[in-house]
Every structure is written in structure tokens, then in C-alpha cells.
Coordinates of C-alpha atoms in Angstrom, one line a residue:
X538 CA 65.0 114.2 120.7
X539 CA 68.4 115.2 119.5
X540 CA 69.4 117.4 116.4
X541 CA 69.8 114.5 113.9
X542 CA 66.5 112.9 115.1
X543 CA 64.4 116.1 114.5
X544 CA 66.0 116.8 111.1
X545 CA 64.9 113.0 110.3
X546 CA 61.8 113.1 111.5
X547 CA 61.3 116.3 109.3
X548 CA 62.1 115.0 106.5
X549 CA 60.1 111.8 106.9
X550 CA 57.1 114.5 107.0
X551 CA 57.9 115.9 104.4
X552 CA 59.4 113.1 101.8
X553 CA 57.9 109.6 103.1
X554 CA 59.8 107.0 105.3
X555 CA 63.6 106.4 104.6
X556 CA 64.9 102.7 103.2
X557 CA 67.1 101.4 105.8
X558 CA 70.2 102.4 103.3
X559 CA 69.2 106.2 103.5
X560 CA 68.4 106.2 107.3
X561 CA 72.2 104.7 107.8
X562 CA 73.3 106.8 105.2
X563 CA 72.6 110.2 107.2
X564 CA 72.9 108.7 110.9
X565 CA 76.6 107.8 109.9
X566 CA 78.0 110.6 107.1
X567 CA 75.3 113.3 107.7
X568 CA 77.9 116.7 107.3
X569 CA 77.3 118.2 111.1
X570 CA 75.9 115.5 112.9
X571 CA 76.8 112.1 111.4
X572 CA 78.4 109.6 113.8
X573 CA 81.8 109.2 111.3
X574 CA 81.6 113.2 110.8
X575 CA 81.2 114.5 113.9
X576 CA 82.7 111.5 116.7
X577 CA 86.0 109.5 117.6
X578 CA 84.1 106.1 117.8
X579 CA 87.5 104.0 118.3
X580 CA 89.0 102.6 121.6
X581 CA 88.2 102.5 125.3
X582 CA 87.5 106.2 125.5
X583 CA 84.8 105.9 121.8
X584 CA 81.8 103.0 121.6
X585 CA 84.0 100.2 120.4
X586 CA 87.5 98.7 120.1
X587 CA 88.7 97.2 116.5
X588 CA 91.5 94.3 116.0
X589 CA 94.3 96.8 115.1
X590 CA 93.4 98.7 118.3
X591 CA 93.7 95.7 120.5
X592 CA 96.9 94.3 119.8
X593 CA 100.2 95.3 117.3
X594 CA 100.1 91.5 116.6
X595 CA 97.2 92.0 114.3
X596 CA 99.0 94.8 112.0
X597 CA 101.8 92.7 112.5
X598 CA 100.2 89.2 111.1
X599 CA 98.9 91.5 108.0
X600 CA 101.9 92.7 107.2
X601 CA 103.5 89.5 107.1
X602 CA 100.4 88.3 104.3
X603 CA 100.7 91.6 102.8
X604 CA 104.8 90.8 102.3
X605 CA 104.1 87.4 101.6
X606 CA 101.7 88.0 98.4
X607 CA 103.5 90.2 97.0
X608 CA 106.3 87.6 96.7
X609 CA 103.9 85.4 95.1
X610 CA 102.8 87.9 92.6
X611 CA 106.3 88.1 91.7
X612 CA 107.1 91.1 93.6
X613 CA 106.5 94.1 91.3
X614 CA 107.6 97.1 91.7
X615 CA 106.2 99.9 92.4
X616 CA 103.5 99.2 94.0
X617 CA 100.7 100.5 96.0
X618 CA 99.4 98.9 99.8
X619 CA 95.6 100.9 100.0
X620 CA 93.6 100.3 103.0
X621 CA 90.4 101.4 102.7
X622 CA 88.2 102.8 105.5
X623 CA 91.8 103.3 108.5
X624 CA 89.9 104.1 111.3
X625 CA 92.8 106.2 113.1
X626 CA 95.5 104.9 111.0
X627 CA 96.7 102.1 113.5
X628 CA 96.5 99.4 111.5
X629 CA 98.5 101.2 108.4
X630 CA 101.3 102.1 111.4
X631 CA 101.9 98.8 112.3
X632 CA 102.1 97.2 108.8
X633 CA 104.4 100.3 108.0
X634 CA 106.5 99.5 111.5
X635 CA 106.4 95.7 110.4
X636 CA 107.5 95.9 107.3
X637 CA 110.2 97.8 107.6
X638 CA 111.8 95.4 110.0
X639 CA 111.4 92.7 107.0
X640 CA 112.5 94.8 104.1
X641 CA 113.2 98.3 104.7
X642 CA 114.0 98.9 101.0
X643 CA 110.4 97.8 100.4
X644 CA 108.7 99.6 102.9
X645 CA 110.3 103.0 101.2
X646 CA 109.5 101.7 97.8
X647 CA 105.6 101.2 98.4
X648 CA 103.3 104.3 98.1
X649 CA 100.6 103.9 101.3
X650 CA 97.4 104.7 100.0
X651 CA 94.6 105.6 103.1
X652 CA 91.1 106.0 101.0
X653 CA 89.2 108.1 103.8
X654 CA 85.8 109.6 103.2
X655 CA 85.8 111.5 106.4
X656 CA 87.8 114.8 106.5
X657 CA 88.0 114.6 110.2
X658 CA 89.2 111.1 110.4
X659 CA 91.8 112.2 107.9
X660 CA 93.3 114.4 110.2
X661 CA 93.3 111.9 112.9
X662 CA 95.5 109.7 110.7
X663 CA 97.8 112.2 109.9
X664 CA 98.6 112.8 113.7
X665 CA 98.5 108.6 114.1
X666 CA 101.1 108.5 111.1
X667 CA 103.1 111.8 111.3
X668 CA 107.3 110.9 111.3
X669 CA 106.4 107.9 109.6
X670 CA 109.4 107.3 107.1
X671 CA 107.2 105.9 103.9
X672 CA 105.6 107.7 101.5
X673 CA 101.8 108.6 102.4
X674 CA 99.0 109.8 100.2
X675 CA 95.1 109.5 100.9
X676 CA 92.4 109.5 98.4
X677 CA 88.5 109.9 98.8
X678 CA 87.6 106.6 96.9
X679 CA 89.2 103.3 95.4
X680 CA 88.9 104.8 91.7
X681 CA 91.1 107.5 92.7
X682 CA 94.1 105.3 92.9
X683 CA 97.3 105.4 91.1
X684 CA 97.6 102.9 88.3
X685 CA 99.9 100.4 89.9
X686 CA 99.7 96.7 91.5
X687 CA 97.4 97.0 94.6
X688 CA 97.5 95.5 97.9
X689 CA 94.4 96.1 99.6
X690 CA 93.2 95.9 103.3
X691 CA 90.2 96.4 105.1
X692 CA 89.1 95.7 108.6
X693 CA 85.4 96.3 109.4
X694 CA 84.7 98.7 106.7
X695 CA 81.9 96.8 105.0
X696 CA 80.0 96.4 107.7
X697 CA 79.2 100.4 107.9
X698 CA 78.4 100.5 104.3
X699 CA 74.6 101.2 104.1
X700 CA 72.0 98.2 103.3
X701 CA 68.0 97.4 102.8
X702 CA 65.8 95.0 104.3
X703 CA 63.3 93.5 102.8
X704 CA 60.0 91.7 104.7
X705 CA 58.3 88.8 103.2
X706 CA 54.4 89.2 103.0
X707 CA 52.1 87.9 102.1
X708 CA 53.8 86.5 99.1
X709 CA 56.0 89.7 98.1
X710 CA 58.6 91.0 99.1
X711 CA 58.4 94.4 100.5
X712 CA 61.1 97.4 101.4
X713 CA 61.5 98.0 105.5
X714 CA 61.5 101.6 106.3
X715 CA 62.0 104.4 108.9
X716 CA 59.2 106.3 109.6
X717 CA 56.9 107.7 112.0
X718 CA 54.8 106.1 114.8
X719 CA 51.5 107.9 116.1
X720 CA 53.3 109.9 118.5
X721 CA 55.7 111.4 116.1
X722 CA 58.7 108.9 117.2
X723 CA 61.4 107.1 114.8
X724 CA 59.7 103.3 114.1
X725 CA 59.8 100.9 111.4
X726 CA 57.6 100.5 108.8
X727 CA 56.5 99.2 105.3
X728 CA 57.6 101.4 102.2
X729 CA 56.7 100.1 98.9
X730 CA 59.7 98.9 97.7
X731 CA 60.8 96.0 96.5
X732 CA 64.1 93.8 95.6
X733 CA 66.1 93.4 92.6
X734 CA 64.9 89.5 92.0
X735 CA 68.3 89.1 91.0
X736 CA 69.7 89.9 94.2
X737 CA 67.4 87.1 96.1
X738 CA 68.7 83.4 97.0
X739 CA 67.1 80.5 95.1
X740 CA 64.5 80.1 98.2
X741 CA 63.2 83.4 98.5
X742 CA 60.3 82.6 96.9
X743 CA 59.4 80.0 99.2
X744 CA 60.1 82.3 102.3
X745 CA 58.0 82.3 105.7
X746 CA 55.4 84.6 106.0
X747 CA 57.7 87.9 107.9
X748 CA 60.8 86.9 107.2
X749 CA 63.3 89.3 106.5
X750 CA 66.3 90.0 104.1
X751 CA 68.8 92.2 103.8
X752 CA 70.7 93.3 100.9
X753 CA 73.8 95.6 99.9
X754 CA 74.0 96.4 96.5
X755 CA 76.5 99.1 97.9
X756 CA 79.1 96.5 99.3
X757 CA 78.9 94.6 96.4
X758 CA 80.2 98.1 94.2
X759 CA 82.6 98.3 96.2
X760 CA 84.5 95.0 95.9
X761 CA 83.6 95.5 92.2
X762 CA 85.6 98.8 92.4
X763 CA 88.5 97.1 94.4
X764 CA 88.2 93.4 92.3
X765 CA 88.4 95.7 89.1
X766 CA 91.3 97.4 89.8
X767 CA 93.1 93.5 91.4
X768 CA 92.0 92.6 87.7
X769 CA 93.4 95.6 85.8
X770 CA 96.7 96.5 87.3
X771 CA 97.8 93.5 89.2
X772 CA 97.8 93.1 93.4
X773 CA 95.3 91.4 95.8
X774 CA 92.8 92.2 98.7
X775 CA 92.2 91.0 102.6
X776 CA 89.8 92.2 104.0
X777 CA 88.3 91.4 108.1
X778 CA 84.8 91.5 109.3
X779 CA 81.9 89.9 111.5
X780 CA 79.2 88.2 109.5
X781 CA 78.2 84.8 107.5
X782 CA 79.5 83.0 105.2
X783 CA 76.3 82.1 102.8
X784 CA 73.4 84.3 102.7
X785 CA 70.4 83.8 104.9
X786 CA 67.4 85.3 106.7
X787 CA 67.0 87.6 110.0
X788 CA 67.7 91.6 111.3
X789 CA 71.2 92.4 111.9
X790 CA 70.8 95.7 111.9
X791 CA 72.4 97.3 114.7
X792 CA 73.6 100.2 117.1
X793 CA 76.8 100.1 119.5
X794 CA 77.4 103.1 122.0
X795 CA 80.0 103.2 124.7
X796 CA 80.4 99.7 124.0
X797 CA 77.4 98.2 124.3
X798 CA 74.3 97.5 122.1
X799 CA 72.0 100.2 121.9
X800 CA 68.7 101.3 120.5
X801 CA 68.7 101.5 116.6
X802 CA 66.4 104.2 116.3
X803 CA 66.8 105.9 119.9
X804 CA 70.0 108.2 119.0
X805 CA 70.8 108.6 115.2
X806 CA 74.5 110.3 114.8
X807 CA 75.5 109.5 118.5
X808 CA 75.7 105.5 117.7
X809 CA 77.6 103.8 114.9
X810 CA 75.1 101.7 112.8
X811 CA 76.0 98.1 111.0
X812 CA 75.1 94.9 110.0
X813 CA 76.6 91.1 109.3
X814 CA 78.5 91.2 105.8
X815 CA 77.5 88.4 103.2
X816 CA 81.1 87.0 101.9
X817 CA 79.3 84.9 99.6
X818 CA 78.3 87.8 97.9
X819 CA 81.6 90.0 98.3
X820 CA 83.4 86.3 96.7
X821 CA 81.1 86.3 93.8
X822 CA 81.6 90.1 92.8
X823 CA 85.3 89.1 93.0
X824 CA 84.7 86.0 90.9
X825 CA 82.5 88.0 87.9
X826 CA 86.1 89.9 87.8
X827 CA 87.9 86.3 87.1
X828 CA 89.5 86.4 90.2
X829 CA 89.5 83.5 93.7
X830 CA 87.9 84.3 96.5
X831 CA 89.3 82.3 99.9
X832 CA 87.6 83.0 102.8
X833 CA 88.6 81.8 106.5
X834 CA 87.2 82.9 109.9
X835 CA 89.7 85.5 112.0
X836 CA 91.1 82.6 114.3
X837 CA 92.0 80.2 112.2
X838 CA 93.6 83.1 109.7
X839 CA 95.5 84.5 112.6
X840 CA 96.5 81.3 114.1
X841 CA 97.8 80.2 110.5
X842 CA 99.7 83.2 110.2
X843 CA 101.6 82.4 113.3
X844 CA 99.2 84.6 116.5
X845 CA 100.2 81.7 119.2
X846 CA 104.4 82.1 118.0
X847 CA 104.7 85.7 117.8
X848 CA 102.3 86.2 121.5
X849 CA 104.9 83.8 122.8
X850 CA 107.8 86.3 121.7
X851 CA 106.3 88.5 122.6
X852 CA 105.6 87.7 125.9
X853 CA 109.4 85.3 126.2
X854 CA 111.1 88.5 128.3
X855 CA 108.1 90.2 129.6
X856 CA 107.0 90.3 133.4
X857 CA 104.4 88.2 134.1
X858 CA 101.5 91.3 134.0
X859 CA 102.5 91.9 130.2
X860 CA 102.3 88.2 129.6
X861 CA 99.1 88.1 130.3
X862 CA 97.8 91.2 129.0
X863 CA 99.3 89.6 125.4
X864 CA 97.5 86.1 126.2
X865 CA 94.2 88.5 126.7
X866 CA 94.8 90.5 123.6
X867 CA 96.0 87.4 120.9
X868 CA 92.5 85.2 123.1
X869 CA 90.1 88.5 122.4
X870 CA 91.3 88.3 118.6
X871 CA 90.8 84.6 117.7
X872 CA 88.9 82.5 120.1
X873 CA 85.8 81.3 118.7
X874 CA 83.8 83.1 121.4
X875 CA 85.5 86.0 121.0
X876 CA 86.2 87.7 117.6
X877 CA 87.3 84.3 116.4
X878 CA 84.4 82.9 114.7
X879 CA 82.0 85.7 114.3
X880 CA 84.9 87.9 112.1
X881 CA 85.7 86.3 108.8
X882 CA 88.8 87.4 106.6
X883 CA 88.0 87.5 102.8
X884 CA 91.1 87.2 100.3
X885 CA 90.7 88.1 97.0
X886 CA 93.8 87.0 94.5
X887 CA 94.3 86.0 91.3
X888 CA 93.5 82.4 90.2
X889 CA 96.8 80.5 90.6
X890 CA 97.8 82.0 94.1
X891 CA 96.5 80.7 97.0
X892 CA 97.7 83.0 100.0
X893 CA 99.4 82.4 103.7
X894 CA 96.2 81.2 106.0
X895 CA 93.9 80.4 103.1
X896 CA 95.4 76.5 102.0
X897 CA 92.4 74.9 100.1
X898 CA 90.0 77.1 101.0
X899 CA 89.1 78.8 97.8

């Protein structure tokens, strides 16, 4: 039993079984030996590999959106390009590199916002983004953010936001908790909890007997936070991750280590924890802010915003290893049994501006 599981298992004796929100809460931020706190979980050498980390085309592709709607907005100036949650700061490199190839006067006008939680990861981004010639500042959450038109980006940072589940029996629904089996080990349980009725679909009544929900009243504040500020001051949002695009039933809870799926319960802090996001419920805390909500899935975004041309160009003057390696990298990003059709890409704008890769699809 490691650190984290023993200090968990403590306090389940001595509090009562953890929601599901509170166990991923500690596993990932816990101060010395949270996943996020304590780990460098991204690339070959961490448990798993993001878009940005794959291929520059995918910073590339955003930064050409990014450019694009702020055209559309009608270019104001100043403004701020925030992405939330940068992992090691690749993707804010590239969009940085990218645009200012297309408009170097705008890439030194914007002030790059990182919003980082994690002290650690903080300092990994400043090594990631040191010589870079724009102006850099990083702030600990959305509401810290200077009062100017926002661009947002995110890529697979709701996901890792903490969630409950919820068990349908007999009749009610009922909280899903961590607790303690016989023998003193990490297992699941029933607490006594039980959901917001708001927060159900229609059906939930009807359920089948064991079925299982889950719900993220903590994703939802935070596209209230970032849908808020769109509504206040001006900008627009895109944001990339895996899961569905209309709520439904079933455990998604899970654990990835060295790149593969791993026990959830088996090595709290030393495996990142997530589950599928529910657009439908990011796009309607968007909409109670009077903005559109477009959502696409990753391929067909990508492909829209040109992935088969600039893999071509890339690849026009390159030997015939590197060509492939680009074909690899631009097939891992959008085919639909790849990251393709699993990843969505939620666009939040407002009404009236219907954004590169999103035609009709509000």
C-alpha cells in the first residue's frame, strides 16, 4: 500500500467513505503525493501522450481558429489568448510560433494567459516557453484574468476535473463511494447521497435497476466561469476532449499509467484519474450565458481546418521516414479509431459567429 493509499484509507476510518469527486480530488492535487503535484504525466517517458504533444500541426490548426475568430469578432485590441489547464506549455508554444508567422504585430500585442493550478507544472511551462518573444503571465484560476476580450483554449482539461456517480436502486438514486472492503482495501461502496434532481436527464426516473450516472457540477462552474467572462468582456472559447455528446448512463471512471489502463483504486497519486465529459451539459452552461455552443468531433474539426493540406507541406520536401512519421501523427489525431471520434472540440462564441470547422453545427 503506498503513501496516498494509507493516508486514504485513514481517513475513510476516521470520516466515512469518500464521493467519487473527493477520492479524485486528493489522488490528483493531494499537496505531496497528488498525481498533478508530485509527477510529469505527459509524453512517451509519463503515462500518456496529449494532441499538442503529438504533432505541431495541432497547435498549429488552433492557432489558425484562434486568428481566425478574432477577425470575426472584429479584431479587438488588446486582447487576452488564456489556456487553461497547459500541460507543459506545448500547445501555448506552438500557437505563439504560429502566430507569429501570420501576424507578428499580433502575436506581440496579445497578453498569453497560462491559468495553472499546479506550482510544479508552472515551472515546467516556464522552461517549455522561456525566449519566447510574447508577453507571458499565469494565473491560478479563470476569475483572475485581466478584464479584456478572451480567447480561450483547452485540451483535456475537463476530463480531470472531479465528478460523482450516482447508482440507481431500488427506485433512488444513491451516491457511489470509496471505502473500505473487509480486509482493509480501497473498494466501492454505497454512501448516502443523493443527486441534485435538477442535474438528472428526463429518464432518470425510469432508470434500470443498477444503473449508474455520473455528474460534474464542477465542470459545469467552470465553463460558467469561462462563458461569463466570453459574455462580459468579449472573446470566445475551444476547447478538445474525449467523451459524448448527450448525456447517458455507464462508469467511465478511469486510471491510465505508463500508458495503459490501470486499476482505479490500486495506486491513488501514481495514476491520473478521468472520465467522459458531457458537452451537452458544458453547451448548456454556455447557453444560460446567451452564448452558441458548436460542437464537432476532433477529425472532422481538424480536417476542416486544413490537417490533410498542412501534413502534405509538411511532408512536400521531407525524406520519406519523416513523411510518414507526419501521416502517423495527422492519422493518430483524427481517424475515427484513433482520437478522431472519441475527442470532441466544444466552441463557445457569441450568437452571430459561427467559427472555422463548426459550419451549421450550432
Amino acid at each position: 500500500m503506498n503513501g496516498l493509499k494509507e493516508r486514504i484509507a485513514a481517513l475513510i476510518e476516521q470520516e466515512g467513505p469518500l464521493t467519487i469527486a473527493d477520492y479524485m480530488t486528493v489522488c490528483l492535487f493531494d499537496p505531496a503525493h497528488g498525481y498533478y503535484t508530485t509527477r510529469e504525466p505527459f509524453g512517451v517517458e509519463g503515462d500518456f501522450t496529449t494532441a499538442p504533444e503529438i504533432s505541431q500541426m495541432f497547435g498549429e490548426l488552433v492557432a489558425i481558429w484562434l486568428y481566425s475568430v478574432w477577425q470575426a469578432a472584429g479584431s479587438p485590441r488588446p486582447v487576452c489568448i488564456a489556456e487553461i489547464g497547459p500541460g507543459r506549455g506545448t500547445l501555448t508554444k506552438d500557437v505563439i510560433r504560429t502566430l507569429s508567422q501570420i501576424d507578428a504585430g499580433l502575436a506581440r500585442d496579445v497578453r498569453f494567459a497560462l491559468v495553472e493550478a499546479s506550482p510544479r507544472l508552472t515551472q515546467v511551462q516556464k522552461k517549455t516557453l522561456a525566449g519566447s518573444p510574447a508577453t507571458l503571465e499565469w494565473y491560478r484560476q479563470v476569475g483572475d484574468l485581466p478584464q479584456l476580450p478572451v480567447l480561450f483554449v483547452g485540451n483535456e482539461i475537463f476530463d480531470a476535473i472531479p465528478m460523482r456517480q450516482f447508482v440507481h436502486r431500488d427506485g433512488r438514486w444513491r451516491e457511489r463511494c470509496v471505502g473500505l472492503s473487509g480486509d482493509g482495501e480501497l473498494a466501492f461502496v454505497q454512501g448516502p447521497g443523493e443527486p441534485d434532481p435538477s442535474l438528472l436527464p428526463a429518464d432518470a426516473g425510469s432508470a434500470e435497476e443498477g444503473s449508474l450516472i455520473e455528474l460534474a457540477p464542477a465542470r459545469s462552474a467552470l465553463m460558467d466561469a469561462v462563458a461569463g467572462r466570453i459574455a462580459s468582456d468579449g472573446g470566445a472559447g475551444i476547447f478538445f476532449d474525449y467523451g459524448h455528446l448527450q448525456p447517458g448512463y455507464g462508469d467511465t471512471l478511469q486510471a491510465v499509467r505508463r500508458h495503459a489502463f490501470d486499476d482505479v483504486l490500486a495506486r491513488p497519486g501514481e495514476a491520473d484519474l478521468t472520465s467522459h465529459v458531457d458537452f451537452a451539459a458544458l453547451s448548456a452552461s454556455a447557453g444560460q450565458h446567451g452564448l452558441a455552443a458548436h460542437v464537432a468531433t476532433q477529425g472532422d474539426f481538424l480536417i476542416a481546418m486544413g490537417l490533410r493540406e498542412r501534413a502534405g507541406l509538411l511532408g512536400r520536401s521531407a525524406d520519406a521516414i519523416t513523411r510518414e512519421r507526419i501521416v502517423g501523427e495527422a492519422r493518430r489525431l483524427a481517424a475515427p479509431d484513433e482520437m478522431g471520434d472519441l475527442f470532441k472540440v466544444l466552441a463557445v462564441t457569441p450568437h452571430g459567429l459561427v467559427p472555422p470547422g463548426f459550419a451549421g453545427r450550432d
